[in-house]
Short mmCIF file of C-alpha atoms in Angstrom, two decimals:
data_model
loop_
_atom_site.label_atom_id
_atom_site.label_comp_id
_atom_site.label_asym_id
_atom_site.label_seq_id
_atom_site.Cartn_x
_atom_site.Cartn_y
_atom_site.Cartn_z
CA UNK A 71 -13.64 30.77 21.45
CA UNK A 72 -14.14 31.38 17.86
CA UNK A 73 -10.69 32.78 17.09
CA UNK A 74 -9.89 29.30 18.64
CA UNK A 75 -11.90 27.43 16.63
CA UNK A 76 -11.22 29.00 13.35
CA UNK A 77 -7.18 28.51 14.23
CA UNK A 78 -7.99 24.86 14.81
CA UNK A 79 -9.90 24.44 11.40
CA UNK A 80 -6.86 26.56 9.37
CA UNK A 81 -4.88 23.78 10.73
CA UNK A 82 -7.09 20.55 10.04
CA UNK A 83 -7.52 21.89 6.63
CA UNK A 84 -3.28 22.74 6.24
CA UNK A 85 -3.35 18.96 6.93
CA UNK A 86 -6.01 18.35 4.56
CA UNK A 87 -3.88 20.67 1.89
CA UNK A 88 -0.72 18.42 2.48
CA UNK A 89 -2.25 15.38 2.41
CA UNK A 90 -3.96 15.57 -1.00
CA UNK A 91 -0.45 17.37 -2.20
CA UNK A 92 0.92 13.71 -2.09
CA UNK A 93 0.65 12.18 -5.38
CA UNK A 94 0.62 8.82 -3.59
CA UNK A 95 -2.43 9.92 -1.53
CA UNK A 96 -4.21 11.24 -4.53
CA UNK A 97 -3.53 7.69 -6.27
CA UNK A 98 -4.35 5.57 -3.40
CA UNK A 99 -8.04 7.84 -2.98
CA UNK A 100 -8.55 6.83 -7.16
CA UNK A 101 -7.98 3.16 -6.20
CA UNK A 102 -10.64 3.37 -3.67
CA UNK A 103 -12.85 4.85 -6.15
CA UNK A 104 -11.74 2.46 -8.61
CA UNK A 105 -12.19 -0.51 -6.53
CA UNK A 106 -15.34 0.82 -4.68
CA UNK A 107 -16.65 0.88 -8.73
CA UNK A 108 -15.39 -2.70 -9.31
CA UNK A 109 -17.79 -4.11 -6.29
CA UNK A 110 -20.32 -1.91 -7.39
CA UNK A 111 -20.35 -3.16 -11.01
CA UNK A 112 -19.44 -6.75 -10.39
CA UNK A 113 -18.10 -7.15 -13.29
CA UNK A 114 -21.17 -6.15 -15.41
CA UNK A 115 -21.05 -3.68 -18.37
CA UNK A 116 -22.28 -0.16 -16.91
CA UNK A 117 -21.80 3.27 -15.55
CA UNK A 118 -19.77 1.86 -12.81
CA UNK A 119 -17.83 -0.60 -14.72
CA UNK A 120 -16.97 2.80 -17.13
CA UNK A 121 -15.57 4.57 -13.61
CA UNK A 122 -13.70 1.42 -12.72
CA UNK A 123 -11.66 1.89 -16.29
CA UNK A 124 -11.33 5.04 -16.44
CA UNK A 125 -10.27 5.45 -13.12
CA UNK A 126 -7.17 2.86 -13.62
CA UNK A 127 -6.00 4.18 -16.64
CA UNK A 128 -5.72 7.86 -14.90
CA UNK A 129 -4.09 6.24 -12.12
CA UNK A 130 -1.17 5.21 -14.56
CA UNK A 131 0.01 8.48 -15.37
CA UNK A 132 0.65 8.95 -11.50
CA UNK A 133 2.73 5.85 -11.17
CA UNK A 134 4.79 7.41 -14.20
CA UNK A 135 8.35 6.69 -13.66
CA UNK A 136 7.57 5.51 -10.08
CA UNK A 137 9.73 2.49 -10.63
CA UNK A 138 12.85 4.34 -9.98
CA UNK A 139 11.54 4.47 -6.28
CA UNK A 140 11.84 0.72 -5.63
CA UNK A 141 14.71 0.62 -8.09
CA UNK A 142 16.51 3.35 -5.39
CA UNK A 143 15.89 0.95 -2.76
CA UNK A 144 16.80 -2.22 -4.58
CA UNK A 145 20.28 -1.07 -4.55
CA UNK A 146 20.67 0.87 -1.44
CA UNK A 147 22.17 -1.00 1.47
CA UNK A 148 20.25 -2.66 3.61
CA UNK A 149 19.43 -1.85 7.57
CA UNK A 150 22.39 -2.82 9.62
CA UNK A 151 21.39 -6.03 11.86
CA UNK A 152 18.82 -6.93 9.45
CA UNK A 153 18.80 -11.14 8.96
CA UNK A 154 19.85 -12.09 5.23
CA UNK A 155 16.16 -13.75 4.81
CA UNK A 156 14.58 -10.67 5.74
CA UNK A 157 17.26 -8.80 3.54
CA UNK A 158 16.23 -10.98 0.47
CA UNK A 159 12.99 -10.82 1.40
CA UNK A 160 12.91 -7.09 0.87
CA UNK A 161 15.06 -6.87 -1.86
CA UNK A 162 12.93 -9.28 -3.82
CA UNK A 163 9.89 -6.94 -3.33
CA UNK A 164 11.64 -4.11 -4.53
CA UNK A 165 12.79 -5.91 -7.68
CA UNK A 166 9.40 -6.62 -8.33
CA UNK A 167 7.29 -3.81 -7.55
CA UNK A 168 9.87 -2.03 -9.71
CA UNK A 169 9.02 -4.27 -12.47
CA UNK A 170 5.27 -3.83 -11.75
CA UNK A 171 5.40 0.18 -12.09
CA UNK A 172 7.99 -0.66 -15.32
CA UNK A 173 6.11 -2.55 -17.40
CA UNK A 174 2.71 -0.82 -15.91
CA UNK A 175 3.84 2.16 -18.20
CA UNK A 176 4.18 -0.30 -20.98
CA UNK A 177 0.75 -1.11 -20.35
CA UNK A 178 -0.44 2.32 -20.17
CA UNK A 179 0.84 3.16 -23.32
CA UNK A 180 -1.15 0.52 -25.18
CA UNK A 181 -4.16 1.36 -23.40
CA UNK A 182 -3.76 5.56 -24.81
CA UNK A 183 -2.94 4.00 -28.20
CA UNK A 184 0.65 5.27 -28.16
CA UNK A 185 1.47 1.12 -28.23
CA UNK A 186 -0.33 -0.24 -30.98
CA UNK A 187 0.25 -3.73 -30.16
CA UNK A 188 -3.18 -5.04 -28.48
CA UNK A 189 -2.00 -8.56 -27.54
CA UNK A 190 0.96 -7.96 -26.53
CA UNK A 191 -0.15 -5.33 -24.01
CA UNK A 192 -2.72 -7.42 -22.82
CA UNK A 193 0.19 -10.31 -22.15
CA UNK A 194 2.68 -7.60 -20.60
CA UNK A 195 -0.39 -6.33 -18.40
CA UNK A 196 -0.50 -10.34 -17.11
CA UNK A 197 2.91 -10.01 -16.20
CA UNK A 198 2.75 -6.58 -14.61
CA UNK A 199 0.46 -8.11 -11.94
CA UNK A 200 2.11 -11.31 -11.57
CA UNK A 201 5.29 -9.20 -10.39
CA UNK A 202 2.59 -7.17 -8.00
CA UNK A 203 1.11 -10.51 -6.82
CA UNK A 204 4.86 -11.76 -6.07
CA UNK A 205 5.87 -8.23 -3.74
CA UNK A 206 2.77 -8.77 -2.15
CA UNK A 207 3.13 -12.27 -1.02
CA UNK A 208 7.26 -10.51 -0.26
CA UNK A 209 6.11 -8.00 1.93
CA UNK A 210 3.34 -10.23 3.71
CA UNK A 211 6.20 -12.72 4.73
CA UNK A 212 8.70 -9.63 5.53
CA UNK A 213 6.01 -8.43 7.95
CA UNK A 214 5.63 -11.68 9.47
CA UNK A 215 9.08 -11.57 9.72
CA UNK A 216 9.83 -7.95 11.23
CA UNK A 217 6.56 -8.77 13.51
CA UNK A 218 8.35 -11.88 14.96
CA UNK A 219 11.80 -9.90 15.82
CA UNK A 220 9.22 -6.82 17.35
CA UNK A 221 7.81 -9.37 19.43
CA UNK A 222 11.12 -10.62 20.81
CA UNK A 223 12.20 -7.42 21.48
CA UNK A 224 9.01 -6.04 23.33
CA UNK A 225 8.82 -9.13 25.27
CA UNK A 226 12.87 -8.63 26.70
CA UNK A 227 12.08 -4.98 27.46
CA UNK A 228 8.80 -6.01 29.31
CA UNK A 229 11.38 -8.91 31.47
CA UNK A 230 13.39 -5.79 32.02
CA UNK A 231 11.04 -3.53 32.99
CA UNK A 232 9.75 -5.70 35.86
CA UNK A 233 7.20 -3.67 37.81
CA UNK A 234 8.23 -0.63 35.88
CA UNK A 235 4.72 0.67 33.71
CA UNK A 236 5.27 -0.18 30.44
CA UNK A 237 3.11 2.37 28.91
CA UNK A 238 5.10 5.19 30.45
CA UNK A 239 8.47 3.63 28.77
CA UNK A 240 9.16 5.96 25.28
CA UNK A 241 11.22 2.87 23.92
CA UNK A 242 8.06 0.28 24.70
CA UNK A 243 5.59 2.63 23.29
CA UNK A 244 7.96 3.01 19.80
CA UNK A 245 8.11 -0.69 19.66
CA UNK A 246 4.27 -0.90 20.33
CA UNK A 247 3.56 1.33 17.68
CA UNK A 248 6.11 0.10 15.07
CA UNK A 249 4.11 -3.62 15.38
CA UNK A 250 0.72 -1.97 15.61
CA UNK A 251 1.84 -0.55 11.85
CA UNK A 252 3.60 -3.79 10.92
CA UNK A 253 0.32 -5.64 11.60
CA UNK A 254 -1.53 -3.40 9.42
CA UNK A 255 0.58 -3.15 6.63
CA UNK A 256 0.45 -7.50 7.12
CA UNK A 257 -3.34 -7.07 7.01
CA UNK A 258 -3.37 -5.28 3.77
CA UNK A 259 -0.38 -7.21 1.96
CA UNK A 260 -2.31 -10.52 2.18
CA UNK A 261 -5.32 -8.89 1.40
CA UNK A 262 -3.61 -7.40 -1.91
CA UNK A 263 -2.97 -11.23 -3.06
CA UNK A 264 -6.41 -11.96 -2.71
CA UNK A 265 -6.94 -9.10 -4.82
CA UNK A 266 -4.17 -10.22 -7.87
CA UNK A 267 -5.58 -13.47 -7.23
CA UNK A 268 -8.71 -12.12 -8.88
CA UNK A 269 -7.55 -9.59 -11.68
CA UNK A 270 -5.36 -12.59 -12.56
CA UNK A 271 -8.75 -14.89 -12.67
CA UNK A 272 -7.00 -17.82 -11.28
CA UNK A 273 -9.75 -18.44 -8.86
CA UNK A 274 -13.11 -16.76 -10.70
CA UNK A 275 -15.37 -19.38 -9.08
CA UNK A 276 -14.04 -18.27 -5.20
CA UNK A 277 -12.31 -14.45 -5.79
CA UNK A 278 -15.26 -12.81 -8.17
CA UNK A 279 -15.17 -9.37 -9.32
CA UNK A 280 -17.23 -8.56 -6.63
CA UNK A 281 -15.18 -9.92 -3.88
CA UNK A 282 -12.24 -8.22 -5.55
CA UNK A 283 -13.87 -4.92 -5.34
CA UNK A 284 -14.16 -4.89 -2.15
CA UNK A 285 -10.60 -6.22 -0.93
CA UNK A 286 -9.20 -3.88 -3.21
CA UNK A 287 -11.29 -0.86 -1.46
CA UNK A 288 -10.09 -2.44 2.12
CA UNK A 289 -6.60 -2.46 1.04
CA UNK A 290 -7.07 1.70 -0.80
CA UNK A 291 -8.86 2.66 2.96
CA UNK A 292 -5.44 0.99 4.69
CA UNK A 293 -2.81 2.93 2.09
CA UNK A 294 -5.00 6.15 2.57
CA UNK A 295 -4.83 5.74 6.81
CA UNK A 296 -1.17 5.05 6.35
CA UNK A 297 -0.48 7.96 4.28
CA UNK A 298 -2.34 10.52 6.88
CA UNK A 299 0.60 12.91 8.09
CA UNK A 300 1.26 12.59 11.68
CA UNK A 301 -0.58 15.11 14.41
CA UNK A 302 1.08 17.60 15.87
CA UNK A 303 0.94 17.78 19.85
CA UNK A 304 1.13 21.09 21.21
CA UNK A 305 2.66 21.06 24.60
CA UNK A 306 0.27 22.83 27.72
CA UNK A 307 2.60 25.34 30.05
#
């Protein structure tokens, strides 16, 4: 029993190991913190409002380069059988978010000093999240999209079935779980507009820094679930 239980925490805490090895997963559990510290502050000078800032300028240095990701998939072909919307769709996110993590080194570089231009790194900042608040409204409308074909498709195998048990069918389960993720990653793409929406101030009255906080935390919790590496099953003799 203990040599049991000892094996199974060695392996919860491998997972534990490769999970924080992602530099993605390490950024996404500093935007919680740095979110968590923006509803915390609410916008007011402070210890928490110090956390908040120093929290977002060390999460630069892990997006480093990281627009070469989105500037990979930009060119690569897209999915065979993939509608041309859709297509743009995702092709416009990519071009964007690549901008985002482009100019976002711009902007970390005048925020270190390196960029001694304080305006104009303020302006390019503006413009950095304008491109993030344009791939978020992308990928909220490419989910809608991609949720809408799922749907088709689950509801023809379901006619085909007939009396068959779904839940027992590998190819309905796959499509289950592939819209059970789409809806998610829906969820937390129109939550990350709400969140532009407010480090953009274009609604201060309605999205405060408060309410931004904690969409922003919502949306770190979502990346950090979706970033969780997949359990192993071990199969029983």
């Amino acid at each position: 029993m203990a040599t049991s239980t000892l094996d199974a925490t060695r392996a919860e805490l491998a997972l534990l190991v490769l999970y924080l090895n992602k530099a993605e997963a390490r950024d996404k559990i500093c935007r919680a913190i740095q979110y968590g510290s923006k509803y915390l502050s609410e916008g007011q000078p402070g210890t928490a409002q110090n956390v908040e800032r120093t929290t977002a300028l060390a999460r630069k240095v892990f997006r480093l380069v990281k627009f070469v990701n989105d500037l990979h998939a930009l060119i690569s072909p897209p999915s065979p059988g993939s509608p041309l919307p859709l297509v743009l769709l995702g092709k416009s996110k990519n071009a964007l978010l690549s901008t985002f993590f482009f100019l976002d080194q711009i902007v970390w570089a005048g925020r270190t000093g390196i960029f001694k231009n304080k305006d104009r790194t303020e302006q390019i900042g503006r413009i950095s999240l304008f491109c993030w608040m344009g791939s978020s409204v992308c990928t909220t409308l490419l989910e809608i999209g991609e949720l809408g074909r799922l749907s088709a498709s689950i509801t023809k195998l379901q006619k085909e079935m007939k009396q068959a048990d779904k839940y027992e069918d590998e190819q309905y389960l796959h499509k289950l779980k592939q819209s059970n993720e789409r809806l998610l990653s829906l969820i937390k793409s129109s939550m990350d507009i709400v969140v532009a929406i407010g480090l953009l101030q274009l609604a201060p009255k309605k999205i405060t820094p408060r309410v931004t906080g904690a969409f922003g935390f919502i949306t770190s919790l979502i990346s950090c679930y979706q970033l969780l590496p997949a359990p192993t099953h071990k199969k029983t003799a």
